[in-house]
Coordinates of C-alpha atoms and ligand atoms in Angstrom, one line a residue:
X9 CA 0.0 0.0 0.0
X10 CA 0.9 3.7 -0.4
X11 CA 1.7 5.9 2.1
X12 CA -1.6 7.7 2.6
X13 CA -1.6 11.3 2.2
X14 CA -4.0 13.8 3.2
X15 CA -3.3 15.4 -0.4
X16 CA -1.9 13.8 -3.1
X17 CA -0.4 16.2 -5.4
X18 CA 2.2 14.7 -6.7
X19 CA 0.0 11.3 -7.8
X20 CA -2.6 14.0 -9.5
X21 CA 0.4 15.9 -11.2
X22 CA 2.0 12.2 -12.5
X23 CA -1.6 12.2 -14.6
X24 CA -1.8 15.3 -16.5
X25 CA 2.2 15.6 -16.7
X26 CA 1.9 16.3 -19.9
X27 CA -0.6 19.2 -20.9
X28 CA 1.1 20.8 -17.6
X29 CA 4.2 20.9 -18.8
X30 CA 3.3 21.8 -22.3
X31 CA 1.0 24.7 -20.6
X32 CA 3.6 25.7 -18.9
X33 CA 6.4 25.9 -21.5
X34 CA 4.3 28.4 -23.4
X35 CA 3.7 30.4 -21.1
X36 CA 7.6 30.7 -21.0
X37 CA 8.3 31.1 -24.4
X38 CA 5.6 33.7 -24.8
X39 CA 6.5 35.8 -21.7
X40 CA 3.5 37.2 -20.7
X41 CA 3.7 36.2 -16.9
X42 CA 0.8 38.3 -15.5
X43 CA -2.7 38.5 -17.1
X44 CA -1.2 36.8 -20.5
X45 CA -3.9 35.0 -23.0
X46 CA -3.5 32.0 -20.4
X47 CA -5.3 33.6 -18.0
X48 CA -7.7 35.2 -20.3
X49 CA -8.4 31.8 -21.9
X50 CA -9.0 29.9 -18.6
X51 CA -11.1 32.8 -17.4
X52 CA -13.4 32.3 -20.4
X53 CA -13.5 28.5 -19.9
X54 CA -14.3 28.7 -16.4
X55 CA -17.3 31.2 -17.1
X56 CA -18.3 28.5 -19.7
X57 CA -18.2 26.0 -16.9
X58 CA -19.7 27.9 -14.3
X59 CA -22.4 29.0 -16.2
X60 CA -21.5 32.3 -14.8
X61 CA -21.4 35.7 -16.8
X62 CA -18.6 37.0 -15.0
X63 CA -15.0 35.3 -13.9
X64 CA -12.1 37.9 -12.8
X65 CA -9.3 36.3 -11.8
X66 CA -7.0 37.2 -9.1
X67 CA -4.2 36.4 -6.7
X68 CA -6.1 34.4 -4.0
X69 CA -9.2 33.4 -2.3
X70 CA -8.8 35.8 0.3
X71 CA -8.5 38.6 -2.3
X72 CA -11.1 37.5 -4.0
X73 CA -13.7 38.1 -0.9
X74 CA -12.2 41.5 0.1
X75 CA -12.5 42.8 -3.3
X76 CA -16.4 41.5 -3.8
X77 CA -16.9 43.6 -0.9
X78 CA -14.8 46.3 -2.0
X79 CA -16.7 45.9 -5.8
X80 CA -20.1 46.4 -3.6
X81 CA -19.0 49.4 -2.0
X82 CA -19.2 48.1 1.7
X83 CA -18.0 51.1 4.3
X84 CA -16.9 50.9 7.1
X85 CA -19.3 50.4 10.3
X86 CA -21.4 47.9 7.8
X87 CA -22.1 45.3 9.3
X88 CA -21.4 41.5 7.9
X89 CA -23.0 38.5 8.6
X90 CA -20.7 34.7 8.6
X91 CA -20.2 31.7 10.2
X92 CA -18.2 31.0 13.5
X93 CA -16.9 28.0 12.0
X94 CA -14.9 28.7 9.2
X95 CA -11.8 29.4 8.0
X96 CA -10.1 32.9 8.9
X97 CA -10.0 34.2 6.0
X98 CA -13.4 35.1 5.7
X99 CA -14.0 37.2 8.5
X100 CA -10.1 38.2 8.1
X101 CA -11.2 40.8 5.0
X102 CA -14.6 42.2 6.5
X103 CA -12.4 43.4 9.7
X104 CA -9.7 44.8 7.2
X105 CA -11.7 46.5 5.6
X106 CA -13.1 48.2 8.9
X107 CA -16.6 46.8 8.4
X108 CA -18.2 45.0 11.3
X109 CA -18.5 41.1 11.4
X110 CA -21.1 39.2 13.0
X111 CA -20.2 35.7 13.5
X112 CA -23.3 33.5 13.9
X113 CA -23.6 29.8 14.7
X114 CA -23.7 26.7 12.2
X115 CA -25.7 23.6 11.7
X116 CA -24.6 20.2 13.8
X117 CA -25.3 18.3 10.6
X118 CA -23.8 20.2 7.1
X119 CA -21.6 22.5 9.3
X120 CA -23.1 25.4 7.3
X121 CA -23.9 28.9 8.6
X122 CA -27.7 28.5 10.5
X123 CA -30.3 30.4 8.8
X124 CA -32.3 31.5 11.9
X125 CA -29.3 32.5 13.3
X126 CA -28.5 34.9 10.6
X127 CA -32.5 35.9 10.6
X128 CA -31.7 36.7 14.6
X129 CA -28.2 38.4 13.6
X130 CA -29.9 41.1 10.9
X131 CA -30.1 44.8 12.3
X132 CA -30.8 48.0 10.5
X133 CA -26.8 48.1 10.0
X134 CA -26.2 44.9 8.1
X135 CA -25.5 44.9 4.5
X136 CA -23.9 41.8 3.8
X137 CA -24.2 37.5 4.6
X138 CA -21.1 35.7 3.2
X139 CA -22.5 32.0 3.2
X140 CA -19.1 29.6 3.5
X141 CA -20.1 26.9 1.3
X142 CA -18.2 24.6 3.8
X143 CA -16.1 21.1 3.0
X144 CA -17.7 20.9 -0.3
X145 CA -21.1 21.5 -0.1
X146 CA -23.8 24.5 -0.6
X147 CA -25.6 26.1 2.8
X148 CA -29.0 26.7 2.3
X149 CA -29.0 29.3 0.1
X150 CA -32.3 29.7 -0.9
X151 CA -33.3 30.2 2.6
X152 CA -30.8 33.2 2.8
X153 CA -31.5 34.5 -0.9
X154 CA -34.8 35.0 0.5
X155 CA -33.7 36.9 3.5
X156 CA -31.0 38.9 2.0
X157 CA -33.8 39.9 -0.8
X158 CA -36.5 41.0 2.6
X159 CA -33.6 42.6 4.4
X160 CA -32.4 44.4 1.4
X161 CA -28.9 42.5 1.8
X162 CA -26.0 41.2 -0.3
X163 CA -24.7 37.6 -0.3
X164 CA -21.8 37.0 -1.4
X165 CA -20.6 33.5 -1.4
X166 CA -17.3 32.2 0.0
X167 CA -16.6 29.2 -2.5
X168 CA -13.1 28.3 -2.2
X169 CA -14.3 25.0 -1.0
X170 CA -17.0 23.8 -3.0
X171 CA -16.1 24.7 -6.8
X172 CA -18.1 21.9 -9.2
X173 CA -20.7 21.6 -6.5
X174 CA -24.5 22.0 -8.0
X175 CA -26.9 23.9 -5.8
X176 CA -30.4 22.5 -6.3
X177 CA -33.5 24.7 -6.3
X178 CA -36.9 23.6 -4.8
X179 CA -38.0 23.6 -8.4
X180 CA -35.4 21.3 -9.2
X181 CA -32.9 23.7 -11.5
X182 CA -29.3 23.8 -11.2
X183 CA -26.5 26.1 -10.5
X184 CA -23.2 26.1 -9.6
X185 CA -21.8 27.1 -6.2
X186 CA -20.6 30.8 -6.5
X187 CA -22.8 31.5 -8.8
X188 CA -26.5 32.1 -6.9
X189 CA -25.6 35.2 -4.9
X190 CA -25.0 38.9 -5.6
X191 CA -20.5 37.8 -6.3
X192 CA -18.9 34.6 -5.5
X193 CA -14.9 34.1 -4.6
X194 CA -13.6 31.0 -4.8
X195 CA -9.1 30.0 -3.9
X196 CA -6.9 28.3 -6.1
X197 CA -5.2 27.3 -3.2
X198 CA -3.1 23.4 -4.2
X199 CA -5.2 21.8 -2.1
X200 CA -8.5 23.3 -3.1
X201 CA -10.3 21.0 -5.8
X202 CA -8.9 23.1 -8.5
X203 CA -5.8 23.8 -7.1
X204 CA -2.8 25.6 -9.1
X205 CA 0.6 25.1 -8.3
X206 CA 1.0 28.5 -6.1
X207 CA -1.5 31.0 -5.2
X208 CA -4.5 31.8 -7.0
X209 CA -8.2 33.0 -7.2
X210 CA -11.3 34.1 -9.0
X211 CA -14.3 36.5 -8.3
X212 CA -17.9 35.4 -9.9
X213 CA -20.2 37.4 -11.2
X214 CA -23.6 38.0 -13.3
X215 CA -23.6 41.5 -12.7
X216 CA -22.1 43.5 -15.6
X217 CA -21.7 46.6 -13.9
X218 CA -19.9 44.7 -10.6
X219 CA -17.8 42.9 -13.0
X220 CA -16.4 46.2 -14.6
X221 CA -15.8 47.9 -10.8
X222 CA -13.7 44.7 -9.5
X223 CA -11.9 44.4 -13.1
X224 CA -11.0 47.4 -12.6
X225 CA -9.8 47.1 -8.6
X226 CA -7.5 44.0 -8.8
X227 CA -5.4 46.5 -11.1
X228 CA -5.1 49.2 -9.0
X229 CA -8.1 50.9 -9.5
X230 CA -7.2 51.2 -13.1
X231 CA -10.0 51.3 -16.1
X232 CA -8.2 53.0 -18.2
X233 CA -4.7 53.2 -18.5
X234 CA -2.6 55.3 -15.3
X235 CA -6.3 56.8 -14.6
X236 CA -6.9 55.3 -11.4
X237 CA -10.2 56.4 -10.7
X238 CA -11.1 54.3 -7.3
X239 CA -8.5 53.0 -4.8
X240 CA -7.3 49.3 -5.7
X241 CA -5.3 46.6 -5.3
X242 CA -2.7 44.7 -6.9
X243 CA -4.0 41.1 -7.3
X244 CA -3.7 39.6 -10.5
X245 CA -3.5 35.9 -11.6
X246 CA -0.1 35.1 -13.0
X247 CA -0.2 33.0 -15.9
X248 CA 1.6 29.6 -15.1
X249 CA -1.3 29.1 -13.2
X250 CA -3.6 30.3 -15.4
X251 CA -1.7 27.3 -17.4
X252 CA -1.9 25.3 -14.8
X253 CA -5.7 25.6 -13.9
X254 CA -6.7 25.7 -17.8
X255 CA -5.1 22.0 -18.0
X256 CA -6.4 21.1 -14.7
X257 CA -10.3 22.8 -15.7
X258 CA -11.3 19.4 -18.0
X259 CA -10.7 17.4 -15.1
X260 CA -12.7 18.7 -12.4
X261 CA -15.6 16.8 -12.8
X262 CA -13.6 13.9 -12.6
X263 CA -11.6 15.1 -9.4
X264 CA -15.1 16.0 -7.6
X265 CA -16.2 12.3 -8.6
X266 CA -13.3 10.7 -7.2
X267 CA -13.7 12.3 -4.2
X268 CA -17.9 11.4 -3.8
X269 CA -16.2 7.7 -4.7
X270 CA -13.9 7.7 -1.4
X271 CA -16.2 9.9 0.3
X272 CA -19.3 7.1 -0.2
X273 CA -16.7 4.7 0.7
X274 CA -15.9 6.0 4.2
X275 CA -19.6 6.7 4.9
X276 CA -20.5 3.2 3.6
X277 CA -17.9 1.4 6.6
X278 CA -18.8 4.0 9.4
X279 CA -22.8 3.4 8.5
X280 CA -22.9 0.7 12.0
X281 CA -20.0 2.8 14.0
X282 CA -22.7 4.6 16.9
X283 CA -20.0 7.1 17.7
X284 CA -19.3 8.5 14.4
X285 CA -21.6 11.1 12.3
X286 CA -21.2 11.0 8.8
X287 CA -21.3 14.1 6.8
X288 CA -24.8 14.8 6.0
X289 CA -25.6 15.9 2.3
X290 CA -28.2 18.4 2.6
X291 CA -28.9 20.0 -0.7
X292 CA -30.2 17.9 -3.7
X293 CA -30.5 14.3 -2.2
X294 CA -31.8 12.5 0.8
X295 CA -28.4 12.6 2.4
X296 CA -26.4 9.9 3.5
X297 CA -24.8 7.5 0.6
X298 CA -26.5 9.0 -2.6
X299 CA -24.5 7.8 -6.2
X300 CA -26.6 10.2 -8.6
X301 CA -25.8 13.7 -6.4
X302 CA -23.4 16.3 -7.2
X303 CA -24.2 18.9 -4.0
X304 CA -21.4 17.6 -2.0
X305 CA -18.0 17.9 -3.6
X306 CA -15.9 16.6 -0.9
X307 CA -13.0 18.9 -0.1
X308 CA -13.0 17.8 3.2
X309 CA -14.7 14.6 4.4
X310 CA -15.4 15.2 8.0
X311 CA -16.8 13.3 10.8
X312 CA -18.0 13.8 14.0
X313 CA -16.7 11.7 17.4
X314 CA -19.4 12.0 19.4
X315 CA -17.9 9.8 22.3
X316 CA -15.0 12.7 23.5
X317 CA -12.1 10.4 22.1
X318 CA -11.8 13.0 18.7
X319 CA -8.3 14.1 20.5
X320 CA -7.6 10.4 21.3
X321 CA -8.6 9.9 17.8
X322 CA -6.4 11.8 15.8
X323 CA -3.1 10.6 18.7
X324 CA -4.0 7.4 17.2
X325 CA -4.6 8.1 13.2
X326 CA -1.1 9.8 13.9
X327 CA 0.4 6.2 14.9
X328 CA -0.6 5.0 12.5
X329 CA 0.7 7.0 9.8
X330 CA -3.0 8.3 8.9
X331 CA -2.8 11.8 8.1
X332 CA -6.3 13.8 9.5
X333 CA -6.9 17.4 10.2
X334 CA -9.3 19.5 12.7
X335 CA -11.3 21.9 10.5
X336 CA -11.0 23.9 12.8
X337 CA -10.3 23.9 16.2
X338 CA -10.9 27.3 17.7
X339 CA -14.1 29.4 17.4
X340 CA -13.4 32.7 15.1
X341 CA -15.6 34.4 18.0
X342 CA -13.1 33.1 20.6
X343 CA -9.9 34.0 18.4
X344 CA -7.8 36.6 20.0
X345 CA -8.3 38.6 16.7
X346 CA -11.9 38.7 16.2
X347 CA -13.1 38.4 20.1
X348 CA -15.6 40.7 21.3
X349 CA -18.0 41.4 23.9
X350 CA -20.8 41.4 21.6
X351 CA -20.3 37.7 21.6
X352 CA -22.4 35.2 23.4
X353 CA -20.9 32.0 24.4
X354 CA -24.5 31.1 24.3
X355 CA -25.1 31.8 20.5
X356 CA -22.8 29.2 20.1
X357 CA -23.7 25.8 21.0
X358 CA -23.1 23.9 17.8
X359 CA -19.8 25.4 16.8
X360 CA -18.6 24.9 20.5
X361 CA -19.6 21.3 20.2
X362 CA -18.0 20.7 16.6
X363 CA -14.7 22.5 17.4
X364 CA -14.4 19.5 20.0
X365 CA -15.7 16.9 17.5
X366 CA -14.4 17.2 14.4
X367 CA -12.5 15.1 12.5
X368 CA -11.3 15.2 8.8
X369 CA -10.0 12.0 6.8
X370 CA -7.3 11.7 4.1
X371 CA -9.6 13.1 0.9
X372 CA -7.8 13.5 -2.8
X373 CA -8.4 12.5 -6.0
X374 CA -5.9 9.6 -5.5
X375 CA -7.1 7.5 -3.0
X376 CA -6.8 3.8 -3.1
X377 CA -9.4 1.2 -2.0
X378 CA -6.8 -0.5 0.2
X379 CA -6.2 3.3 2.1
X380 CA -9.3 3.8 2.7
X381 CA -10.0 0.0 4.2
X382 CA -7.0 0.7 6.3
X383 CA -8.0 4.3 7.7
X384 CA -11.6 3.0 8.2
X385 CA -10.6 -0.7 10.0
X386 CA -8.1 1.3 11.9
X387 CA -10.5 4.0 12.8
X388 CA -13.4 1.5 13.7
X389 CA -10.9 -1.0 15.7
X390 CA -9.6 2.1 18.0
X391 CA -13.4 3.4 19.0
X392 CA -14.8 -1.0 19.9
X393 CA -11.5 -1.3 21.6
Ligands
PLP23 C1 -8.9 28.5 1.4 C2 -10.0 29.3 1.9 C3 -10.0 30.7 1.7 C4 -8.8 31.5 1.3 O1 -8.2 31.2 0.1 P1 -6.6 31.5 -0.1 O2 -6.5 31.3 -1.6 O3 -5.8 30.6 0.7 O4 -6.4 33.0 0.2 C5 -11.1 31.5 2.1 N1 -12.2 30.8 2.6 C6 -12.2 29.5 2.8 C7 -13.4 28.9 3.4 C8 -11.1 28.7 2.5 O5 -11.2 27.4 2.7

């Protein structure tokens, strides 16, 4: 057996070797390393993808959720609804940019931002809900397109986890996540499910006008050469990977399958195991195993250990030379950077209890059936023993 990995770069990379490197070499001999036609090219074939009017790319996925709000012309004092449990970097750009977040508590089962507690979290100050679409899957977004439209509100989606996944209306139509809400940013972070091979992003759009303010502040606040007219940033896509992306693009909907493979594979030996909870798919299917589904896109399979041994868990994985992660450990209300008084240990009961729960299993494109029989009789042995 292979040594398991948490991500497997290198065995994806050993795959597409070839248009890679071939992608790459032009970009070389042609020499335009920032915003080239690579970058143009896989910005038109991701809007194709997408079925999104709008993709700017840009340097990251943190960029790429401080300029949406910049592009919607947040000020300062506004305030901004998210989740508790996520990653920093979405509450991160609403305090840099001096507007005010308001963390709010998550569901026990998708781990995505709770829709009554955003309802409860909405005063005549807030402009904003940035839904995390969190490990791979959609939150309930027609609940909170329905609020933000009351309210008066934009959403702007933070997608750097769930790029592929299909949102599923009540009246059964499609779209793609990052693409329901006023903008979407998504992270082309290596380990994001369409990963380059450094740093990278993209802003979505279907508004024209929006798309014309944010092309304009990734370049310095530039629409029209050395007239700045609004103040920018410099955050620009370089074009190896652009190059890198473009070759990787074709092969996304195979990456998000292989992971739904292993992911169905995990939940499939846990399904008897009292003191695990599988990932619950909530948008789209009837949750649990489903083969047919693309809501859930699996850049993190996590589980919760309802029994307290998650810490004794994860000594053990580590013995055993199984990789696993805790997305995330801490409460972002309880983070010396983003604590404040406003905060209510007791509007927190479900991130409290998943920050001591959670558990995330080796998930990539190149997982073998023998890893994952190893990780899950090694996982299931440990909690009967
Ligand atoms: C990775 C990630 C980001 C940030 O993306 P970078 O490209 O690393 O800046 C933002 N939000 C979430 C939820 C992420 O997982």
């Amino acid at each position: 057996m292979k040594k398991i990995q948490m991500v497997d770069l290198k065995g994806q990379y050993s795959a597409i070797k070839e248009q890679v490197n071939a992608s790459i070499q032009d970009v070389i001999e042609h020499t335009a390393f920032v915003n080239g036609p690579k970058v143009h090219e896989f910005q038109k074939h991701l809007e194709t993808y997408l079925g999104v009017k709008h993709v700017i790319p840009c340097a990251n996925g943190t960029d790429a959720l401080q300029i949406a709000m910049m592009g919607l012309g947040l000020k300062p004092g506004d305030e901004v609804i998210t989740a508790d449990f996520t990653f920093a970097a979405t509450v991160e750009v609403i305090a840099l940019l001096n507007l005010t977040p308001v963390l709010v508590d998550v569901n026990s089962d998708d781990f995505n931002i709770n829709v009554a507690a955003i309802e409860k979290a909405i005063t005549p100050k807030t402009k904003a809900i940035v839904p995390v679409h969190l490990f791979g899957q959609c939150a309930d977004m027609e609940a909170i397109l329905a609020l933000a439209k009351a309210h008066g509100l934009y959403v702007i989606e933070d997608n750097a986890q769930a790029i592929g996944a299909n949102y599923t209306y009540k009246d059964g139509s499609k779209a793609k996540a990052g693409t329901l809400g006023d903008v979407g940013a998504t992270s082309f972070f290596p380990s994001k499910n369409l990963g380059c091979y450094g740093d990278g992003g993209a802003i979505f759009t279907n508004n024209d006008a929006l798309a014309h303010t944010i092309r304009g502040i990734v370049n310095h606040g530039m629409y029209e050469r050395y007239h700045h007219d609004v103040v920018g940033v410099n955050s620009r896509l370089d074009s190896i990977q652009a190059a890198v992306l473009d070759a990787k693009l074709p092969k996304l909907d195979g990456y998000n399958a292989a992971r739904q493979a292993a992911a169905r594979k995990y939940t499939e030996a846990f399904k008897d195991v009292d003191q695990l909870v599988t990932p619950k798919r909530s948008n789209g299917c009837d949750g649990g195993i489903c083969d047919t589904c693309d809501c859930h896109v699996f850049h993190q399979y996590t589980l919760r250990v309802t029994n307290g041994r998650r810490d004794a868990l994860v000594a053990h994985l580590n013995e055993k030379n199984i990789p696993c992660g805790v997305y995330y450990p801490i409460p972002l209300h309880k983070q010396k950077a983003y604590a404040d008084s406003r905060y209510n240990t007791a509007d927190f009961p479900v991130t409290l209890q998943l920050v001591e729960e959670v558990i995330a299993l080796p998930m990539h494109t190149e997982l073998e059936d023998a890893q994952i029989e190893y990780i899950t009789s090694t996982i299931i042995k440990f909690l009967n023993g």
